[in-house]
């Protein structure tokens, strides 16, 4: 069995001098899904109208794509097409689901207190981010300006962020929406979630630190969030589900603690060509389905194109931390890279996030990466 | 001069058995804007494609609408049409721009500390809310469930909110977008903002209090935000601009403190037919243009349909508070209404927010109201 056919991630591409359309990636080629299936929703500049059709159509289309790939249907070399943002983002929510990340941040920012706040083990903490500034992998990231005040300064000043950072995350893409006033139960996760993307939640730590009380992060995050060109459908991750590390105390019933499962994805954070961290997604505390059940537990509706992200993925070890804030311990312990040391991002730095997972026929699949260079 | 022609707010309506289209309200009638102007963007289920055309077209269309009204063009009785959500919300941001509201909340939640946090007088504090649950006036509001933990409880429980509240706000609607990486200067406010809506930011205080550290409000707010059917164009508010109450310390230059102006709108909060509060918008600390300049100061782009709201409008006096949290001082001082007393909302309660402003020819204009009943 060809491991490439285990994956079949969805994207939107334009062949030279032609309009955008949906495709699946097979190695270094992109298959034209509209040509392969005849489905009109796949001749579109975004996956939204296709994703809205729901899980039966997703499964059928995946079978058609696999058959077309085996029959050598119309495809294009990936370096001869233009790749686009794969879907229009409706609402974007960012969670904070890594115990190690939340504990590290607590220790860095509030060294005299318990690292975890009292609510953290009871619910997946999250907040809404800016959907309109979600950009495709490869788009440049302009260093944001903003207000920041160092502890030793009397008043804030306005200027370029001095503590520009990344957050290595995984994003979950909602295909089929839900009705306002009707929570989505934990077990309906796969009826609504179409797939996953790699996600870099660029963060200006100095802007964030000054602005975030009491209503949470705002301009420290809203200037850019990069996602991969490719959406890996849930069906390609069938072999990646694994036990959670464990939840104590037992979460409330609507979070279905007995049935919650995690994902065994490997992540690499690469700075200017060098791997600086390898966060294991399997170390996450809250499960994807728990995040979705929590997000809708108040009756909030889902729309096609909603994107919710895991929050920074950090494992228990120092070389498994998914942000420079943690890797440099708040900027106090520069880490070695490229023959020198580093705390936060410098102009010209390029970050690539890479993701892989067990495939359904024994090998590994490589998910879409997320690239961005600081300008 | 007819004061109704000073207003000419925009909405989307369907006549009986016909499709949705844009209209302007003139007293108890709705004028069909597509019929009056021939502009194809006005034969649409939302104002977005029209708003995207920018301020010159907005001004021209307003003149055409006025001329059509004076010529008795095609119109419909307002009680014979169906009104819709007037625009598709792109990103929704909620600010916290009232000094009196922020101070009251600080005193209620943190009685032993300075009521305002250190950043509050330096920047308009804000956060992103859920765009997909912005609903039109008149839509029912289902009491949300969620996790809440009272201070005297050991652990959280899940169930219907016991502290359901309103927030009387004003919303600003972005018509013309902006480019990622390019801040919108304070003085370009009217090049981007199309108009204003009334807005009720329904809030579950118990859910919010337990969830909001450290990333801000999430499920305590995301179940519903109601806006008026009618968008009042900025041009109708020309006579409403007024001096701000005063900003101390002087904000940083990008917030243009010498040119910042407020809006003299009167607001009424009505519970089951009885006015319980009259918050004056002129008491707001941060100006609308300062909020927009801040929102984009990090380079975040604007899209047509972006909505940013003022946060709760509360004046200095007890009968000018724009939330039940403040009116009942955290639930400890029930206020008199309907022959009894009240702290938070009960099932069956109906809240109506009403707004008025000086018109451009001397009288007052009545903005679209915001209604909602708790179910």
XYZ file of C-alpha atoms in Angstrom, chain A residues 89 91 93 95-96 117-119 122-123 125-133 135 144-145 147 156-158 180 210-219 222-223 252 254-255 294-295 297-298 300-303 306, chain B residues 89 91 93 95-96 117-119 122-123 125-133 135 144-145 147 156-158 180 210-219 222-223 252 254-255 294-295 297-298 300-303 306:
102
model
C -12.059 30.997 8.545
C -14.586 31.930 13.993
C -10.740 29.898 18.910
C -7.239 26.791 23.524
C -4.524 26.314 26.132
C -4.789 28.633 37.904
C -7.700 26.954 39.776
C -9.895 26.456 36.685
C -11.570 21.577 35.234
C -12.081 22.987 31.756
C -9.346 27.287 28.875
C -9.738 29.107 25.561
C -10.505 32.443 23.928
C -11.462 33.847 20.536
C -8.776 35.095 18.174
C -8.935 37.122 14.960
C -10.220 35.064 12.024
C -9.418 37.754 9.436
C -5.668 37.549 10.012
C -2.871 33.495 6.671
C 3.935 44.185 14.837
C 4.163 47.446 16.712
C 2.215 49.366 23.395
C 4.257 52.386 28.147
C 5.826 53.281 24.819
C 4.733 52.445 21.278
C -27.534 27.882 17.996
C 0.840 44.714 28.989
C -2.612 44.407 27.419
C -3.958 41.063 28.600
C -5.583 41.891 31.941
C -8.446 41.427 32.463
C -9.908 40.466 29.050
C -7.146 38.270 27.607
C -4.764 38.420 24.631
C -5.730 40.815 21.836
C -3.173 42.724 19.719
C -4.162 39.319 16.228
C -1.539 40.427 13.675
C -17.368 16.827 34.549
C -20.192 16.706 29.538
C -16.461 16.324 28.833
C -16.657 22.649 25.868
C -16.755 25.272 23.098
C -21.523 23.618 25.916
C -23.186 27.026 26.298
C -22.788 28.426 20.831
C -23.305 27.302 17.234
C -20.624 26.061 14.866
C -20.215 27.270 11.291
C -14.647 27.469 12.272
C -20.256 39.679 10.857
C -14.644 39.586 13.196
C -14.275 42.764 18.923
C -13.943 46.912 24.022
C -14.197 48.055 27.629
C -5.853 47.934 36.248
C -2.581 49.699 35.281
C -3.108 49.475 31.512
C -3.212 53.862 28.442
C -5.094 51.806 25.874
C -8.730 47.263 26.484
C -10.545 44.830 24.198
C -10.848 41.203 23.123
C -12.347 39.140 20.324
C -15.829 37.676 20.697
C -17.739 35.095 18.666
C -18.950 36.468 15.329
C -21.084 33.424 14.526
C -23.452 34.003 17.443
C -28.053 37.564 16.209
C -26.726 29.082 28.603
C -25.383 26.256 30.696
C -19.284 25.446 34.485
C -17.354 23.526 39.807
C -20.694 22.148 38.663
C -22.342 22.240 35.244
C -2.743 43.351 6.512
C -14.841 30.948 36.684
C -13.408 30.707 33.175
C -11.861 34.105 32.477
C -8.341 33.785 33.921
C -5.936 34.128 32.250
C -7.243 34.320 28.660
C -10.396 36.423 29.099
C -14.146 35.897 28.626
C -15.159 32.965 26.427
C -18.320 30.899 27.002
C -20.213 33.523 23.215
C -23.773 32.148 23.375
C 0.212 57.977 23.144
C -1.106 56.963 17.665
C -4.344 57.467 19.607
C -5.752 50.728 18.528
C -7.378 47.631 16.973
C -2.085 49.432 15.447
C -0.377 46.030 15.202
C -4.266 43.694 11.851
C -6.405 44.080 8.736
C -10.069 45.060 8.643
C -12.688 43.243 6.604
C -16.084 43.637 11.098
